[in-house]
mmCIF file of C-alpha atoms in Angstrom:
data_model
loop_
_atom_site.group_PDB
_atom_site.id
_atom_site.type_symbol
_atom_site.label_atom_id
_atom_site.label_comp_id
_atom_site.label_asym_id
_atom_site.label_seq_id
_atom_site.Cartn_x
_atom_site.Cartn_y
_atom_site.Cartn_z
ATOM 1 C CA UNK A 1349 151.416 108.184 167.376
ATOM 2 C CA UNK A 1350 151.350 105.482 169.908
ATOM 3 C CA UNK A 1351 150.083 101.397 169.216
ATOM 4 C CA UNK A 1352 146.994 102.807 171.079
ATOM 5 C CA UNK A 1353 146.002 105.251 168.387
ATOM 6 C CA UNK A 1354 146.215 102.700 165.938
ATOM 7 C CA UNK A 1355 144.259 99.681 168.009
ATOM 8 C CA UNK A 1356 141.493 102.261 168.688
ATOM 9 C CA UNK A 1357 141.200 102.844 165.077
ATOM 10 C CA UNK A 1358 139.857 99.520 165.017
ATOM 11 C CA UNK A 1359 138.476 98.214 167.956
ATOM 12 C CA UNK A 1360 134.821 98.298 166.755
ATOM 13 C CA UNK A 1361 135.725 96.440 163.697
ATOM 14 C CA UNK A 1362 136.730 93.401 165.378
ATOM 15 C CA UNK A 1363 133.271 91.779 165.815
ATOM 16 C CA UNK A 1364 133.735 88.744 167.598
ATOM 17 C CA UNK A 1365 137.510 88.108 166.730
ATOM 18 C CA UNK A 1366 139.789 86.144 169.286
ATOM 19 C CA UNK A 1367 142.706 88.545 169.906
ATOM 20 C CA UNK A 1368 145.988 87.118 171.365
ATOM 21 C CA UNK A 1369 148.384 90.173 172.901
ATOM 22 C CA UNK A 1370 151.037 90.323 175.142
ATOM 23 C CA UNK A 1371 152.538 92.871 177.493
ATOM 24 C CA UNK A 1372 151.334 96.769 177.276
ATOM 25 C CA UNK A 1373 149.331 95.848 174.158
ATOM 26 C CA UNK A 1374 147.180 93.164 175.795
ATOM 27 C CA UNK A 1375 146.140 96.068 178.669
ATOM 28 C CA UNK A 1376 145.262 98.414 175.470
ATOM 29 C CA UNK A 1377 143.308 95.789 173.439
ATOM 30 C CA UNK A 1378 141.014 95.132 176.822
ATOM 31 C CA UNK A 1379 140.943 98.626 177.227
ATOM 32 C CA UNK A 1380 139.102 99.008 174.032
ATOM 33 C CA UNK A 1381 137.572 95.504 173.499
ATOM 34 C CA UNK A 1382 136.633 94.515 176.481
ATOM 35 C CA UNK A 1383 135.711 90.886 176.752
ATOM 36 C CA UNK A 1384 137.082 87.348 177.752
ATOM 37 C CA UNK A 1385 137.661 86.678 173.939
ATOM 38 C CA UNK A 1386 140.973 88.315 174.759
ATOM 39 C CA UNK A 1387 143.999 85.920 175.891
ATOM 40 C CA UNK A 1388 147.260 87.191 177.228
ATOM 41 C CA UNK A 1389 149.728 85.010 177.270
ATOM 42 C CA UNK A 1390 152.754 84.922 179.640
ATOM 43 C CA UNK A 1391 155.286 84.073 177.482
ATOM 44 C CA UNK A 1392 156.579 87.337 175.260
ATOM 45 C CA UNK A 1393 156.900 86.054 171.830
ATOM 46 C CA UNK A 1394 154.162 83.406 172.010
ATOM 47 C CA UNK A 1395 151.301 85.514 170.868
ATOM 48 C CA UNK A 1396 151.465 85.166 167.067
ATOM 49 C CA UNK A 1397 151.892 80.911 167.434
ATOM 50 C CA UNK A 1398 148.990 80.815 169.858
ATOM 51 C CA UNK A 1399 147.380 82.520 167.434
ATOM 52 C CA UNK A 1400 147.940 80.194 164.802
ATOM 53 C CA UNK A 1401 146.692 77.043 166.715
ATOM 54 C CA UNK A 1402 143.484 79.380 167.804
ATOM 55 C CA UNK A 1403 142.990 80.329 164.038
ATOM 56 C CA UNK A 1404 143.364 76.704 162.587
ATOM 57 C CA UNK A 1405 141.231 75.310 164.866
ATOM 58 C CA UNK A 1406 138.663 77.398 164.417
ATOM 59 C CA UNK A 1407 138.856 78.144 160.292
ATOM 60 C CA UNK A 1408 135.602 80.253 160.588
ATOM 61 C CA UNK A 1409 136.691 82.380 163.158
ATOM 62 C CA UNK A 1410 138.907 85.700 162.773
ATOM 63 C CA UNK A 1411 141.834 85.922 164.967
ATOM 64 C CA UNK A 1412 144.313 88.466 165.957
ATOM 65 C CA UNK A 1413 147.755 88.677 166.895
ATOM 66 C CA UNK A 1414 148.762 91.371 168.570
ATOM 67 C CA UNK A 1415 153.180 92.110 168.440
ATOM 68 C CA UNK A 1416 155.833 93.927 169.678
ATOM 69 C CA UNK A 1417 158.845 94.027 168.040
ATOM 70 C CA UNK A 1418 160.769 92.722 171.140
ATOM 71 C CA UNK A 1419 157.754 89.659 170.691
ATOM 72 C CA UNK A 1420 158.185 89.537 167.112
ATOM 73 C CA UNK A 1421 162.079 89.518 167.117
ATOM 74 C CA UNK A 1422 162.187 86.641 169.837
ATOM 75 C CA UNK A 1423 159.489 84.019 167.912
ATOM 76 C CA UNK A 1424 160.867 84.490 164.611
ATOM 77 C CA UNK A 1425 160.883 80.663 163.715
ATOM 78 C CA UNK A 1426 157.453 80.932 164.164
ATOM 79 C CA UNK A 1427 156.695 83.360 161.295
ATOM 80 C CA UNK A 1428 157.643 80.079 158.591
ATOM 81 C CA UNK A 1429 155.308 78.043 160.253
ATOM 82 C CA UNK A 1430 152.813 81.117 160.297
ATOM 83 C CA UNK A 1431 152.667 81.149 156.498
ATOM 84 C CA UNK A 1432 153.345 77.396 155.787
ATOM 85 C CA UNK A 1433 150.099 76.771 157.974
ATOM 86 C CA UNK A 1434 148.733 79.734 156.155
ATOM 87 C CA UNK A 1435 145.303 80.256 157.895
ATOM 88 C CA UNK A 1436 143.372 82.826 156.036
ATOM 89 C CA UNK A 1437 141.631 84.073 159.341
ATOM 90 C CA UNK A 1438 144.220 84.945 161.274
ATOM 91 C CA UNK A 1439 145.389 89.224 161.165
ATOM 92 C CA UNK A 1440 148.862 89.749 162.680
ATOM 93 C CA UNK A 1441 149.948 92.791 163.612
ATOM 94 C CA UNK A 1442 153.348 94.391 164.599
ATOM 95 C CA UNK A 1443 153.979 97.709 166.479
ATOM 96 C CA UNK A 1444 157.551 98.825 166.401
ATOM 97 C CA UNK A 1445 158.643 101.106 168.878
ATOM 98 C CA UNK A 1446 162.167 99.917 168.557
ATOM 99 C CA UNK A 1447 162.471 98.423 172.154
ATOM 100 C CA UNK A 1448 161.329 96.357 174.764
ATOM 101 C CA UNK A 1449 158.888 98.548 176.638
ATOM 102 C CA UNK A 1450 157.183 96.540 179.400
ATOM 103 C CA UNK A 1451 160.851 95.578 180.867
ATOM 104 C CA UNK A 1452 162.422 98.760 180.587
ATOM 105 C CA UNK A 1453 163.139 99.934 177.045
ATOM 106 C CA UNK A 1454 165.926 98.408 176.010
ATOM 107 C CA UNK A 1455 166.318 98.590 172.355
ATOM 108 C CA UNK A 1456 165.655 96.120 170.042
ATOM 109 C CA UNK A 1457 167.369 95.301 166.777
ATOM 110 C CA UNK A 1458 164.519 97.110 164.835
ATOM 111 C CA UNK A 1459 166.673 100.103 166.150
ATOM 112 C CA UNK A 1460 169.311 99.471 163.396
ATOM 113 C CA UNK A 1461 167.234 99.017 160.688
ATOM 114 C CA UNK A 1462 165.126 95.627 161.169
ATOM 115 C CA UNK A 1463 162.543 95.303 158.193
ATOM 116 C CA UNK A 1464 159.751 93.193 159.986
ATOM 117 C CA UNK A 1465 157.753 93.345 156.734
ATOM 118 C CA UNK A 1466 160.732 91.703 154.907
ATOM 119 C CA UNK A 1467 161.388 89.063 157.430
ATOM 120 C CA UNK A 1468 157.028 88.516 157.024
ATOM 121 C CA UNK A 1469 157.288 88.072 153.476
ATOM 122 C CA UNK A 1470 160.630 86.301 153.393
ATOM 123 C CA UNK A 1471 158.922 83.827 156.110
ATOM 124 C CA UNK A 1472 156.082 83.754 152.738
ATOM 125 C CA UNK A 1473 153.148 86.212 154.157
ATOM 126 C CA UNK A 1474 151.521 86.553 150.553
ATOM 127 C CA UNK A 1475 150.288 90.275 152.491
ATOM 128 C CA UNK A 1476 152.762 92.236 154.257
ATOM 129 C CA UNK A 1477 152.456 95.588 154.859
ATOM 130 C CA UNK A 1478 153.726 98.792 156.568
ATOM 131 C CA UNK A 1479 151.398 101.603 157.319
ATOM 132 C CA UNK A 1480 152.282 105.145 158.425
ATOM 133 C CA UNK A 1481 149.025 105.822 160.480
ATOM 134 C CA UNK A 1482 146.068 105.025 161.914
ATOM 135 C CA UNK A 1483 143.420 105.612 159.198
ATOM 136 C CA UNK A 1484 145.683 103.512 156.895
ATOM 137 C CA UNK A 1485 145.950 100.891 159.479
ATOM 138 C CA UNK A 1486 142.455 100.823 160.069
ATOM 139 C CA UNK A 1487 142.145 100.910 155.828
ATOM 140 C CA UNK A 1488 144.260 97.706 155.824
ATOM 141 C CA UNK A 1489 142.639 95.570 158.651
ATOM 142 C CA UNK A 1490 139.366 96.309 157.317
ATOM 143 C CA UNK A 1491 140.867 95.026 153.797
ATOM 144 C CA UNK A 1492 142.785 92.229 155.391
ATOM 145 C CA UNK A 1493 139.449 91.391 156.887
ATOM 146 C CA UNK A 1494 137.242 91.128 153.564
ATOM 147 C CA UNK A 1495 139.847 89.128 151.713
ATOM 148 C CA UNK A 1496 139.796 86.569 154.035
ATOM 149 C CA UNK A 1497 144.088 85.437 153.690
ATOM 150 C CA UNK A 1498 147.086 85.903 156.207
ATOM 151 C CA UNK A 1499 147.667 89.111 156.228
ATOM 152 C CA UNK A 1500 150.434 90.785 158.636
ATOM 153 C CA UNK A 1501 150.196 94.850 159.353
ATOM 154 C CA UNK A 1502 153.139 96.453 160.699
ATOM 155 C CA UNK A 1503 152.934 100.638 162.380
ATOM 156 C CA UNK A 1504 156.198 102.215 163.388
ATOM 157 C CA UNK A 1505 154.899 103.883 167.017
ATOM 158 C CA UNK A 1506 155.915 105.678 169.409
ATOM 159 C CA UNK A 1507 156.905 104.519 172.777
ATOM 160 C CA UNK A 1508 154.071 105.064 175.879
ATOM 161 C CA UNK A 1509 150.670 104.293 176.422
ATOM 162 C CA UNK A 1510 147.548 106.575 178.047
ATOM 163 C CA UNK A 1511 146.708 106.093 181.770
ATOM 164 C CA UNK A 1512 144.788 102.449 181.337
ATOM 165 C CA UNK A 1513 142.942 100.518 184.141
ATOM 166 C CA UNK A 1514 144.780 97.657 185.103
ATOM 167 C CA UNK A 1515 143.640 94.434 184.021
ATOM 168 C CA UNK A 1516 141.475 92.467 187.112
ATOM 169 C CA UNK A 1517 142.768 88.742 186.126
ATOM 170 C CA UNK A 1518 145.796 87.003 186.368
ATOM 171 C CA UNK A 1519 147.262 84.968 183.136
ATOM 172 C CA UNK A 1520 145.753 82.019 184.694
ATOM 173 C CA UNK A 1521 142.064 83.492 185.437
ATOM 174 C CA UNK A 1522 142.554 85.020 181.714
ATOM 175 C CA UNK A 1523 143.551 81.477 180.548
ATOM 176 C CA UNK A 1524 139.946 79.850 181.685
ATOM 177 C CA UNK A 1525 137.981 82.479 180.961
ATOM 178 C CA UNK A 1526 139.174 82.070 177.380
ATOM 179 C CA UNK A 1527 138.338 78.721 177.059
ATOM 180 C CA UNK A 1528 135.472 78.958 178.493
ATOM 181 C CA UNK A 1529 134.379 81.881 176.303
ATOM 182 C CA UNK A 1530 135.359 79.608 173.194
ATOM 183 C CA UNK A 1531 133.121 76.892 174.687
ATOM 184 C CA UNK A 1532 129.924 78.972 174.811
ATOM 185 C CA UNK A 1533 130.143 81.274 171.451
ATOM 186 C CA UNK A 1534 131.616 77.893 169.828
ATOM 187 C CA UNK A 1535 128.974 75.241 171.339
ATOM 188 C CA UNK A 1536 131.927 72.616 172.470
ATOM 189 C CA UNK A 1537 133.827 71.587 175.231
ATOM 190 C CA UNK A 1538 137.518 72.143 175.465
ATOM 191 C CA UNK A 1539 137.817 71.604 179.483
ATOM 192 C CA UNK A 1540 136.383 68.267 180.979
ATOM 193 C CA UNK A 1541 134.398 67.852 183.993
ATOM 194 C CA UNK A 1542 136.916 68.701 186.938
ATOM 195 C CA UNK A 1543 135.886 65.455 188.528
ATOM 196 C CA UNK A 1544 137.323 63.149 185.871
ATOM 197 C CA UNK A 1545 133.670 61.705 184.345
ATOM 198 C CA UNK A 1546 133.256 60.824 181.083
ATOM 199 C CA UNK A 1547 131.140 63.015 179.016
#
């Protein structure tokens, strides 16, 4: 099974959850949840710590961070923070196809035996979990959902993704139509007028 079996699995459970995803996974998230409530960082291994400063600033909001292992292996000093900061809306997930896909395929260290779920709960995720397919994926987002605490999900994959439209925006388009999309379903303003005036 590829990360796209499992995101599909989910993908009309999300209601109106921010979702932060880098590389191949961001194309497959917008594949399947289309919508400027996605953001796609630049930066590989940023996902998960935008996340967190998405999910604490909006508390009532659900949030998810979408991983690769190559991501998840190169912000590690982020996962402490993560579950010291310990924002109860925020779903991370991890797919594991042992390398860095998007740049070639070079393994990663999950290759020789990496536990992600051990480094999550060493880091102090109270909810760590591996699942071996899509339904129970699907089974533990939806429970991750209804309890309402850091949670982190984590699907060995396989490498590969179906034929995918590209995404139409740059990082940077992607970037303000984020915010923007924050400003209208939250009722506030992030951005200030471009023209400098005081609001």
């Amino acid at each position: 099974m590829q990360r796209y079996d499992y995101l599909k699995t989910i993908a009309g459970d999300a209601g109106d959850a921010l979702a932060v995803a880098a590389g191949w996974a961001a194309r497959e998230w917008q594949a399947l949840r289309p919508g400027d409530g996605n953001f796609r960082p630049r930066t590989l291994g940023l996902a998960s710590s935008i996340a967190l400063g998405i999910a604490l600033v909006l508390p009532h909001r659900k949030v998810i961070a979408i991983d690769g292992d190559g991501a998840f292996l190169m912000n590690l000093c982020g996962l402490p923070t993560i579950a010291w900061q310990n924002p109860p809306n925020l779903i991370h997930f991890l797919f594991d196809n042992q390398c860095y896909e998007a740049s070639g395929a070079t393994e990663t260290a999950t290759v020789s035996g990496t536990d992600a779920v051990a480094l999550a709960k060493g880091a102090g995720y109270k909810h760590a979990c591996w699942v071996k397919s899509p339904e129970k994926f699907r089974q533990e987002f939806l429970q991750a959902w209804k309890r309402n605490e850091l949670s982190f999900i984590a699907a060995k994959v396989e490498q590969g993704q179906p034929k995918l439209p590209p995404i139409r925006v740059d990082e940077v388009e992607n970037k303000y139509r984020f915010i923007r999309h924050i400003e209208e379903t939250e009722k506030k303003s992030i951005l200030g007028p471009s023209d400098h005036r005081k609001t």
